[in-house]
XYZ file of C-alpha atoms in Angstrom:
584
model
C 55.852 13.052 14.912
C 56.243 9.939 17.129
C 58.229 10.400 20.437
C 59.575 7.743 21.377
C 59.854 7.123 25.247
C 60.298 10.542 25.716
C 58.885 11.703 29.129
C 58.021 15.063 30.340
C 57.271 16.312 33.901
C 53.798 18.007 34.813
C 54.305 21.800 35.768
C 50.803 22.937 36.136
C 47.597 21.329 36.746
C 45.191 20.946 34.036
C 41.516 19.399 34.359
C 41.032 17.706 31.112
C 36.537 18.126 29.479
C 34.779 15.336 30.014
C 33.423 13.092 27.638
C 36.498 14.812 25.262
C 39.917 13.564 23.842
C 41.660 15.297 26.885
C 43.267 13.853 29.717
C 43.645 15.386 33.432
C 47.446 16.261 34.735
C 48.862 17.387 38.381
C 51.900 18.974 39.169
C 55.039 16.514 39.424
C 53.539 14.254 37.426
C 55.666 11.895 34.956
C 54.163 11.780 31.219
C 55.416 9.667 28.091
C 54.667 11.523 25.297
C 53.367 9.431 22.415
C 52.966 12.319 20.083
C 53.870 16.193 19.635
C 52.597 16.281 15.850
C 48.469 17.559 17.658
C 49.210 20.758 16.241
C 47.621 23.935 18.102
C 49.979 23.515 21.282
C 48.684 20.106 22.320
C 50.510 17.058 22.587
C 49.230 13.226 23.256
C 50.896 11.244 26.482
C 50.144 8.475 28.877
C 50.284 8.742 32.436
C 51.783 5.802 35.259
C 47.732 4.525 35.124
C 47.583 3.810 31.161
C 45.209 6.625 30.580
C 46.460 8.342 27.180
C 44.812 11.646 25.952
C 45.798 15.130 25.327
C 47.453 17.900 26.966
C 48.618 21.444 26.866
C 52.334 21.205 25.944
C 52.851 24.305 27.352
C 52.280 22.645 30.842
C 54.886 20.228 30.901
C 58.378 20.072 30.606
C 60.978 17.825 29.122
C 63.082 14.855 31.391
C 66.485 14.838 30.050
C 67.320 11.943 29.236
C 70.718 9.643 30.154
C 72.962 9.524 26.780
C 72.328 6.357 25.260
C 72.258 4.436 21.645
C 70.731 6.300 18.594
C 67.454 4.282 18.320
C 66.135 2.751 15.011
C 63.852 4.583 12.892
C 60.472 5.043 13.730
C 57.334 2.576 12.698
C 55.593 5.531 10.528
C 51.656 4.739 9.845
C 51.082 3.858 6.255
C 50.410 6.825 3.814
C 46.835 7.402 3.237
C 47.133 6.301 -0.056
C 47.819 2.898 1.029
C 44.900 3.303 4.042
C 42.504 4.093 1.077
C 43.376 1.112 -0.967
C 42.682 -0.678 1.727
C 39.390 -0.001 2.633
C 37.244 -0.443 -0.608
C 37.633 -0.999 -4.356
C 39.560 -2.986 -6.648
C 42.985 -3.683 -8.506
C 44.266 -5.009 -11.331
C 47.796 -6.162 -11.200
C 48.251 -8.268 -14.634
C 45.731 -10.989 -14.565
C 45.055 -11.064 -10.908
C 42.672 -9.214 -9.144
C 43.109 -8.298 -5.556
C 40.934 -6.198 -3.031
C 42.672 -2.668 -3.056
C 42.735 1.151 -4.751
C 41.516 0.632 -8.034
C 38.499 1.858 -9.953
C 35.938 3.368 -7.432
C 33.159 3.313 -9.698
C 32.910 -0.006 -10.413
C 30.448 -0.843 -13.275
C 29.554 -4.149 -12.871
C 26.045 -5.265 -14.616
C 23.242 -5.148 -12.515
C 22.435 -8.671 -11.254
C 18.826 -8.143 -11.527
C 18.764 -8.506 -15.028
C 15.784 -6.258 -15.666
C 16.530 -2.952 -17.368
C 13.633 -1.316 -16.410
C 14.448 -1.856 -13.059
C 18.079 -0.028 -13.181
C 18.774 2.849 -10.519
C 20.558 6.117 -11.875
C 23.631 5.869 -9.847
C 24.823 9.097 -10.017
C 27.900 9.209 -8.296
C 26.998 5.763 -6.343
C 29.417 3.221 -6.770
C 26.774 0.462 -7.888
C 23.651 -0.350 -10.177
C 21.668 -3.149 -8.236
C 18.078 -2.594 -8.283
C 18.294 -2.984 -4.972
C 20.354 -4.585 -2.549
C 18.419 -4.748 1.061
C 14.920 -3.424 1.138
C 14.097 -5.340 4.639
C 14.273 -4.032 7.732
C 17.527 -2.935 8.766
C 18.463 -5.069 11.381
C 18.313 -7.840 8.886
C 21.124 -6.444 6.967
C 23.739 -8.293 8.677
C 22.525 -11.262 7.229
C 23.028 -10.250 3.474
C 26.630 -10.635 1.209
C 27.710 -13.754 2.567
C 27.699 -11.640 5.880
C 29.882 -9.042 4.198
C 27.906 -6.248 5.657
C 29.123 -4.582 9.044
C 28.174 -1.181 10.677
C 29.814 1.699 9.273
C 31.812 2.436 12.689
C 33.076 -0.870 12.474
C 34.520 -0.899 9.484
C 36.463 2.873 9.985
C 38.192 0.795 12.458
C 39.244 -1.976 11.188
C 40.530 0.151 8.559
C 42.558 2.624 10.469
C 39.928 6.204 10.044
C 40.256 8.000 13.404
C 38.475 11.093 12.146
C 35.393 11.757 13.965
C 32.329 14.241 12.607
C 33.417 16.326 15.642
C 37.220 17.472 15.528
C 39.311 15.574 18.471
C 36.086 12.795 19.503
C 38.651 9.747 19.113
C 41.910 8.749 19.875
C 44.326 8.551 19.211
C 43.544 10.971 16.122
C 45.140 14.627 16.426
C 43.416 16.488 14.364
C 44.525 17.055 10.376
C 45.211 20.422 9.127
C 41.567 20.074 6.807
C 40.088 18.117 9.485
C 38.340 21.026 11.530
C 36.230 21.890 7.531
C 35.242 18.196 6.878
C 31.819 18.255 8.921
C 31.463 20.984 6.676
C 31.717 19.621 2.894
C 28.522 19.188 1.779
C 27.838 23.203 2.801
C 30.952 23.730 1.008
C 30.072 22.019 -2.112
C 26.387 23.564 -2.249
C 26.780 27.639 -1.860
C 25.667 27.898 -5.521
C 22.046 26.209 -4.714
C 20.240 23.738 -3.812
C 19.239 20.695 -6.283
C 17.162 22.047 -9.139
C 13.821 20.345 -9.841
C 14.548 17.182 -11.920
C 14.310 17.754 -15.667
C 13.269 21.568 -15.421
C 10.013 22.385 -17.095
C 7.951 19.174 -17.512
C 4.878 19.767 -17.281
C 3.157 21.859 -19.831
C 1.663 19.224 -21.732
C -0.402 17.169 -19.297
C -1.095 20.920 -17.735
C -3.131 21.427 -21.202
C -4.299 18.066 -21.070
C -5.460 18.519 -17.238
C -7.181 22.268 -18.534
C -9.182 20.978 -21.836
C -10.923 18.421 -20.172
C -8.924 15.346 -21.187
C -10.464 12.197 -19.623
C -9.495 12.013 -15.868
C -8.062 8.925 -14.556
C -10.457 7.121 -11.744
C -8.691 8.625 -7.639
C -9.102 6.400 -4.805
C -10.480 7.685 -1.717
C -6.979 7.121 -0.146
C -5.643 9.208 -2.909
C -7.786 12.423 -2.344
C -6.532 15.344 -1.011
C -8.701 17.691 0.559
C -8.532 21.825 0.740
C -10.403 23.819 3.236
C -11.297 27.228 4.440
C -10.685 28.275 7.575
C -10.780 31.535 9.058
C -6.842 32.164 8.905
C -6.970 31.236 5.452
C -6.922 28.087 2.833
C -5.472 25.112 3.797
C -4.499 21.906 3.011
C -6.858 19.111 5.381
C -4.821 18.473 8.784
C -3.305 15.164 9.136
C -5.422 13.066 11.278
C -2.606 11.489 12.896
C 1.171 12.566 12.665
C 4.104 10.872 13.233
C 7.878 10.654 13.006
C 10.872 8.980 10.752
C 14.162 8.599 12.127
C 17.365 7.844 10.291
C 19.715 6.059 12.232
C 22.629 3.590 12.003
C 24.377 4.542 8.767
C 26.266 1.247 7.995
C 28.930 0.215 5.349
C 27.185 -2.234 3.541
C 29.109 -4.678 0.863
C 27.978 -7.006 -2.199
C 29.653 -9.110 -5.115
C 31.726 -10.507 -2.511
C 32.994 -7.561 -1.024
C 33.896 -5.991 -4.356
C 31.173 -3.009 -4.123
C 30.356 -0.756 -1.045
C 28.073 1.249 0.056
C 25.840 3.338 2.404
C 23.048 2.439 4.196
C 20.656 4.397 6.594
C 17.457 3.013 8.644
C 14.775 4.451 8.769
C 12.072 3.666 11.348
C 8.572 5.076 11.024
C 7.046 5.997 15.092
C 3.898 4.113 13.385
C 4.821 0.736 12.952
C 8.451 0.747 14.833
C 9.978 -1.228 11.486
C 13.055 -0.124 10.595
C 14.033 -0.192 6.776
C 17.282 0.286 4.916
C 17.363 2.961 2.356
C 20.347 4.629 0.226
C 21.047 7.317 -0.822
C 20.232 6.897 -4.539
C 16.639 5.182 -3.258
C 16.034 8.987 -1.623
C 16.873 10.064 -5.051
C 14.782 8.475 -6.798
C 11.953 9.425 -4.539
C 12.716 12.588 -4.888
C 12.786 12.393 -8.645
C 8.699 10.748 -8.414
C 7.857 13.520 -6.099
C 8.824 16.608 -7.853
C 7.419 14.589 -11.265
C 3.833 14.279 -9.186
C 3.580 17.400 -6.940
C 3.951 20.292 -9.706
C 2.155 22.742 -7.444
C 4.122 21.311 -3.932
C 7.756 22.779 -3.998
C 9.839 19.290 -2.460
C 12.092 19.998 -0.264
C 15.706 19.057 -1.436
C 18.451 16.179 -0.108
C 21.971 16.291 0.578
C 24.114 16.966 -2.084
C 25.988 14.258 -4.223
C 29.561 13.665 -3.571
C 32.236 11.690 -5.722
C 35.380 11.456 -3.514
C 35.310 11.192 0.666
C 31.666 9.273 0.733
C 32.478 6.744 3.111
C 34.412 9.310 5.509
C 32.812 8.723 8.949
C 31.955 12.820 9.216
C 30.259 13.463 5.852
C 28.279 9.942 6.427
C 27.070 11.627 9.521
C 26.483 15.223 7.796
C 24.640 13.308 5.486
C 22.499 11.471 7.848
C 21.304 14.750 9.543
C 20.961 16.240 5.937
C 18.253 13.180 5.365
C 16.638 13.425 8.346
C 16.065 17.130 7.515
C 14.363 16.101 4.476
C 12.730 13.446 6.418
C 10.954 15.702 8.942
C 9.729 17.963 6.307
C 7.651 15.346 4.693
C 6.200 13.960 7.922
C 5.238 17.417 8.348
C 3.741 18.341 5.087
C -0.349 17.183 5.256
C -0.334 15.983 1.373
C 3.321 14.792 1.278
C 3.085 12.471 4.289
C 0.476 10.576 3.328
C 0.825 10.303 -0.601
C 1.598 6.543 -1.655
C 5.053 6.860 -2.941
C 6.407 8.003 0.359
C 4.840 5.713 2.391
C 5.939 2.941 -0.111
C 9.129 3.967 0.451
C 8.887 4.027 3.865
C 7.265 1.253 4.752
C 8.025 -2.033 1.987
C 10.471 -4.766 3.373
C 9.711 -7.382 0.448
C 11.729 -6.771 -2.610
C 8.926 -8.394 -4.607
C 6.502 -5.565 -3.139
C 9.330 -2.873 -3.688
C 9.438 -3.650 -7.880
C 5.873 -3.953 -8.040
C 5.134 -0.376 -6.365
C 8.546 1.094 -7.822
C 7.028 0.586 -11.504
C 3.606 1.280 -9.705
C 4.597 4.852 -8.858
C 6.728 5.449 -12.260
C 3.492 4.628 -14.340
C 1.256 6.861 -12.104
C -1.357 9.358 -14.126
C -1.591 11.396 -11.415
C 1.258 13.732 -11.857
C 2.005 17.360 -13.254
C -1.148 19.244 -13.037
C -2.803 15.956 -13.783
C -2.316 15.549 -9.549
C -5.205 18.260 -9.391
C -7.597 15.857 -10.084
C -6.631 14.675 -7.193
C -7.735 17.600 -4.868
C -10.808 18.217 -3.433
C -11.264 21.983 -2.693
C -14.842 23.573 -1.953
C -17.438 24.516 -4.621
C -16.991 27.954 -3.899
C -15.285 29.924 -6.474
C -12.579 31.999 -5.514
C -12.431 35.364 -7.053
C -9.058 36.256 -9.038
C -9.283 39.470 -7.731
C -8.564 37.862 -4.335
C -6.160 35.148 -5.816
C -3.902 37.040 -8.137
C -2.458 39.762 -5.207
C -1.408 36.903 -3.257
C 0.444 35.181 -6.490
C 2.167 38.314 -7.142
C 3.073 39.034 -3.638
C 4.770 35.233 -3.685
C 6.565 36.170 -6.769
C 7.996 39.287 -5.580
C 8.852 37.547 -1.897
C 10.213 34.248 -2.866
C 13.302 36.084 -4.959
C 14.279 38.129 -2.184
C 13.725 35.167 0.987
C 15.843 32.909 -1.547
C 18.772 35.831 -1.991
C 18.801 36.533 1.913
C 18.593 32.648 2.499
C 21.653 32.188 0.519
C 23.459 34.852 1.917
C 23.328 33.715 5.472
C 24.193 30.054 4.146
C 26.953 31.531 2.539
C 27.965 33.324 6.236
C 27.761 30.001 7.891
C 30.024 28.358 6.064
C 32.429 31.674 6.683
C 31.835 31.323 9.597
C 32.683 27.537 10.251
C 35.871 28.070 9.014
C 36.754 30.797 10.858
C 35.812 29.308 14.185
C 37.435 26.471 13.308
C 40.268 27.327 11.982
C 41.657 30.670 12.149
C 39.966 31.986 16.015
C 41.095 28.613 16.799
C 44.768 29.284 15.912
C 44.422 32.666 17.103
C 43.525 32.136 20.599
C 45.769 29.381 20.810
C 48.556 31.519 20.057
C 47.527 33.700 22.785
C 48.277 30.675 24.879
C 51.422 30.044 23.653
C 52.681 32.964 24.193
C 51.703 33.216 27.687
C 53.092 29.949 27.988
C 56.332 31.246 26.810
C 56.548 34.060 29.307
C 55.685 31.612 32.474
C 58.789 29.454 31.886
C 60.870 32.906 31.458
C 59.564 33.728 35.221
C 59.969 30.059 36.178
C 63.342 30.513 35.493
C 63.901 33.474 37.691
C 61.831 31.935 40.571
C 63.633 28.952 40.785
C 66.941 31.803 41.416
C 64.703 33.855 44.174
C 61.585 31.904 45.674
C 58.656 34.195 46.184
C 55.588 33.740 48.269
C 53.361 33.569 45.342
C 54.272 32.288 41.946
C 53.842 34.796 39.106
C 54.814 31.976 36.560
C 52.147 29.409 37.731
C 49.486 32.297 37.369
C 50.568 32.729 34.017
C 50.729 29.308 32.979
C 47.247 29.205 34.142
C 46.483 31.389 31.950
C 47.840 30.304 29.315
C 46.323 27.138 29.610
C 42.672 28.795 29.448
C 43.526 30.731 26.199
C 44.395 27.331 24.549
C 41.751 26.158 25.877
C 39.289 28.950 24.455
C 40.849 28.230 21.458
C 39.812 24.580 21.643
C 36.106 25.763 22.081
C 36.103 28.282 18.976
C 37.018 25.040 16.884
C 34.464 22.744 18.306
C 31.467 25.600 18.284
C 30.425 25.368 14.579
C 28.722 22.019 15.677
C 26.685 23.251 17.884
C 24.998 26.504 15.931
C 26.416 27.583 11.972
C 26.338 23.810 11.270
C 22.757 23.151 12.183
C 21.420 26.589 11.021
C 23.558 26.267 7.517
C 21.397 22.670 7.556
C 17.970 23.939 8.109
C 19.190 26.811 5.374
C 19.593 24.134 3.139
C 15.955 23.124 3.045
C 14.564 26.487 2.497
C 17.419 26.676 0.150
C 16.125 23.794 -2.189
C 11.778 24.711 -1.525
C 12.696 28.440 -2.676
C 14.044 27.172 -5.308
C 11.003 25.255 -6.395
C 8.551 28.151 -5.426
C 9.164 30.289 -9.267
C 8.400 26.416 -11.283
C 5.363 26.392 -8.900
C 4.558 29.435 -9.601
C 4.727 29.565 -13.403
C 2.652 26.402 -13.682
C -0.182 28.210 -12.114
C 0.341 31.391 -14.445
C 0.558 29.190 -17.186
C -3.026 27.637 -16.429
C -4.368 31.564 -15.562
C -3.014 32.325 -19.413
C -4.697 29.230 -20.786
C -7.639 30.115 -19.103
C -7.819 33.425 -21.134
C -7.217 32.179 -24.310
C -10.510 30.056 -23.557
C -11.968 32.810 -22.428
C -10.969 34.740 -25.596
C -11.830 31.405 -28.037
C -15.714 31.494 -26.262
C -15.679 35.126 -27.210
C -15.503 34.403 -30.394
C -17.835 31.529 -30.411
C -14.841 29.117 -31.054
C -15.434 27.093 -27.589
C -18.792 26.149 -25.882
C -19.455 27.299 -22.882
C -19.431 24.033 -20.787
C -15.888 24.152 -22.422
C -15.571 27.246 -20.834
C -17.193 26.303 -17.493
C -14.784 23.597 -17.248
C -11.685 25.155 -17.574
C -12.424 27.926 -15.054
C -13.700 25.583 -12.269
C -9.970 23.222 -12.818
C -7.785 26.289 -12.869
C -9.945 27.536 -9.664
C -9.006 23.911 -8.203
C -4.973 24.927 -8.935
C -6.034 28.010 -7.182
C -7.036 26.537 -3.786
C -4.399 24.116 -4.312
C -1.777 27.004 -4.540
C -2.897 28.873 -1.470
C -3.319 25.659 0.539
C 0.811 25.194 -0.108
C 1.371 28.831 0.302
C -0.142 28.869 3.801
C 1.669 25.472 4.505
C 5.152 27.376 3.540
C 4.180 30.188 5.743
C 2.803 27.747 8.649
C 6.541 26.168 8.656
C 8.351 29.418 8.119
C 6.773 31.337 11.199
C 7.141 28.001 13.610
C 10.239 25.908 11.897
C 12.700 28.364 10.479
C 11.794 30.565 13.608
C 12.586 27.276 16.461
C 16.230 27.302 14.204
C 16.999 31.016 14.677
C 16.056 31.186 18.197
C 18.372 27.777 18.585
C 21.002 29.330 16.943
C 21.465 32.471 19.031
C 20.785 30.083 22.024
C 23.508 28.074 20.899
C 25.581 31.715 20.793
C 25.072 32.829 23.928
C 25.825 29.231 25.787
C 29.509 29.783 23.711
C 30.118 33.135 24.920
C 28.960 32.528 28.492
C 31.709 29.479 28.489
C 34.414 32.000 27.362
C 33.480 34.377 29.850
C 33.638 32.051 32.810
C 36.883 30.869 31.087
C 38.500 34.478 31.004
C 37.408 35.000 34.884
C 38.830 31.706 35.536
C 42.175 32.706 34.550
C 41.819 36.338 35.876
C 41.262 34.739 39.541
C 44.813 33.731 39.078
C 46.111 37.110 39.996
């Protein structure tokens, strides 16, 4: 609700956080309140300087005001319906066509004209091939100078949400507000994305085994295996680097008529930015589960239909990506295999449809990518190889069920900080509040030489304040652990395919060994088969040390972040509780 020129007078003192919504008050001071519809015992006011922001209602008290005319009906905000038709789409009214609510998923033909070149959408709201594959600060230029950063555009169109609850004003907070930076964990406690198309691979697996002809591998395309003394391993990356994805922006085309996403990404080796979207990630993906049968891929954000240009799951989704991103500039075969650094790296749409068909008409892929690896002459023994396999298939079932669970917790969790603790301590608050002005009243009848009711308002202003914390504190550890989850979410989910195409080689291998028995295969044949499926075998424990490489130095950084993250929260409330005990 909308006050209008109400004023209130300051009863308490109240320090407002920096770099925060809130806004510092003294005693005696004179307020206008702007709005009392915050919610959670907060209302929004400007002091005599112009600085508007947020205070505890229970610290103030209400100016009566001289009788005077009924004013008119408040100016109320259009509903969000109208906000939303606003910002993107199109209607049809008769024969004219307007920018406004319409159909979301518009399906104009692709301009490209080339069918073969056609991205599946999905849930994007467009089919161009591809609409900026420069570097991102060149997007500016493109749509007739339609496009415009993302944060731009929220404002122009009225969005005061924030991917923090209460960053902006002058946005109180909305009843589903304080879940938003939450909705993609919400809409992916079932599982990660499953590997595209399921089980693809036996065929060129038997192709790879008999001997079929291999296709020629560059020396860029080889990927080593070694032996070290802590185990097999993939070869170390000569030289790492970094990817960051920044700058989401709201991109337009077809004169405005079709929006989207776009994130830049800038390599730490060449310092080029790119744009990408989200569908472009997905169709990477797509190419590098097809390629890497015996590399689980670590999975994106999940797809969304409604809310996708909300500033907070634009965000969520940008630290989602770079998740993904730091995984592959982490992996030693990943980083470095063309498709990635394809996408990564091509600014010349010419370039990008020439190495787009380039990587969808690659041999190498399946187990046909074995050809690919280089592991030492040495055979392994399956003696040695086969305890390991069966201890991955008896560990990955259980780390998936426990990683679930605790993603599952955090977003429990969330919500509970954020909404019902919230409410709960706030409450607390309130109620002290309400028994300050009861001992206001009887000081102002006897003055004594301290003032019980300003202790107690004190007081009550920390509990709302605690309150304020427990809504803001998913940010800082369940969101960020529930994100890293998500990874190992998706990989353990690719570990059993992984798996099975190596047992399905192992079985293949013993028919051959049963069809040379019986003088059905030569042994060359023979020779052959058991020297490719011990190449899957060094190729298998290379990835399984790489898993357990990132699991004993990744996943371990998140947890101890997490509980650091913990003990920073409760330290705050303590010092807040002894605050208000030094009151009395």
């Amino acid at each position: 609700m909308l006050v209008a020129m109400t004023r209130v007078k300051v009863l308490y003192d109240f320090n407002g956080e920096p770099n925060s919504s809130e806004i510092s008050i003294t005693v005696d001071e004179v307020l206008t309140v702007t709005s009392t519809d915050v919610g959670e015992g907060w209302w929004e006011g400007m002091n005599a300087r112009g600085q508007r922001g947020l205070f505890p209602a229970a610290y103030v008290e209400t100016i009566p005001e001289a009788p005077s005319l009924p004013p008119g009906p408040p100016k109320m905000p259009p509903p969000p319906a109208v906000m939303v038709a606003q910002s993107s789409g199109v209607s049809k009214s008769g024969s004219q066509q307007t920018i406004g609510g319409g159909n979301r998923y518009d399906q104009t033909a692709d301009d490209w004209g080339e069918q073969q070149d056609d991205w599946d959408d999905d849930w994007d709201d467009d089919n161009e091939t591809y609409s900026e594959i420069g570097p991102g600060a060149s997007a500016a230029g493109r749509a007739n100078g339609q496009s415009q950063s993302y944060h731009q555009q929220t404002q122009q169109q009225g969005i005061t949400s924030s991917y923090y609850a209460n960053a902006n004003l002058p946005a109180p907070p909305a009843a589903d507000g304080d879940t938003m930076s939450l909705a993609s964990v919400a809409t992916t406690v079932g599982g990660g994305r499953a590997r595209a198309g399921g089980k693809i691979f036996t065929k060129s697996g038997d192709n790879y085994l008999i001997g079929a002809p291999m296709p020629d591998v560059s020396e860029a395309d080889r990927v080593h295996v070694l032996v070290m003394d802590h185990g097999i391993v993939w070869k170390p990356m000569r030289d790492s680097y970094t990817v960051s994805v920044d700058s989401p922006k709201k991109e337009k085309k077809f004169n405005g008529l079709k929006s989207f996403i776009a994130y830049q990404l800038t390599p730490s080796f060449n310092k080029i930015p790119v744009a990408r979207r989200y569908k472009h990630f997905d169709w990477l993906h797509e190419r590098l589960v097809e390629k890497f049968c015996l590399i689980p891929i670590p999975p994106l954000p999940d797809k969304q239909i409604s809310g996708r240009y909300d500033e907070e799951f634009v965000e969520h989704r940008r630290i989602q990506l770079q998740e993904f991103v730091d995984w592959m500039c982490r992996h030693p075969v990943l980083s470095t295999c063309g498709v990635w650094m394809h996408f990564l790296t091509c600014t010349d749409e010419k370039k990008w449809k020439t190495g787009k068909r380039t990587a969808e008409k690659d041999p190498l892929v399946g187990t046909m990518f074995c050809a690919s690896v280089f592991p030492p002459e040495k055979t392994l023994l399956q003696s040695l190889v086969e305890p390991q396999v069966e201890a991955a298939g008896q560990f990955v079932p259980q780390m998936d069920t426990a990683v679930k669970t605790l993603f599952a917790i955090c977003g429990d969790q969330s919500k509970k900080f954020q909404i019902q603790w919230k409410k709960e301590y706030q409450r607390i608050g309130e109620g002290f509040s309400e028994l300050a002005r009861a001992l206001a009243v009887d000081e102002r009848r006897a003055a004594t030489p301290v003032s019980m009711a300003s202790s107690v308002g004190q007081a009550a202003g920390v509990f709302i304040n605690i309150g304020q914390l427990f809504g803001e504190q998913p940010k800082h550890d369940f969101i960020p652990f529930s994100d890293r989850l998500h990874i190992y979410r998706g990989l353990l989910a690719g570990w059993p395919d992984t798996l099975g195409e190596y047992r399905n080689a192992v079985q293949k291998r013993k028919e051959c060994e049963r069809l040379t028995a019986e003088q059905k295969m030569e042994n060359g044949q023979m020779q052959d088969v058991t020297r490719r499926v011990d190449v899957m075998s060094y190729a298998l424990l290379a990835e399984m040390s790489h898993f357990r490489e990132e699991r004993d130095t990744h996943l371990k950084d998140t947890i101890r972040n997490f509980i650091g993250a913990q003990i920073d929260f409760y330290k705050s409330i303590v010092q807040k509780l002894e605050q208000a005990q030094a009151h009395f």
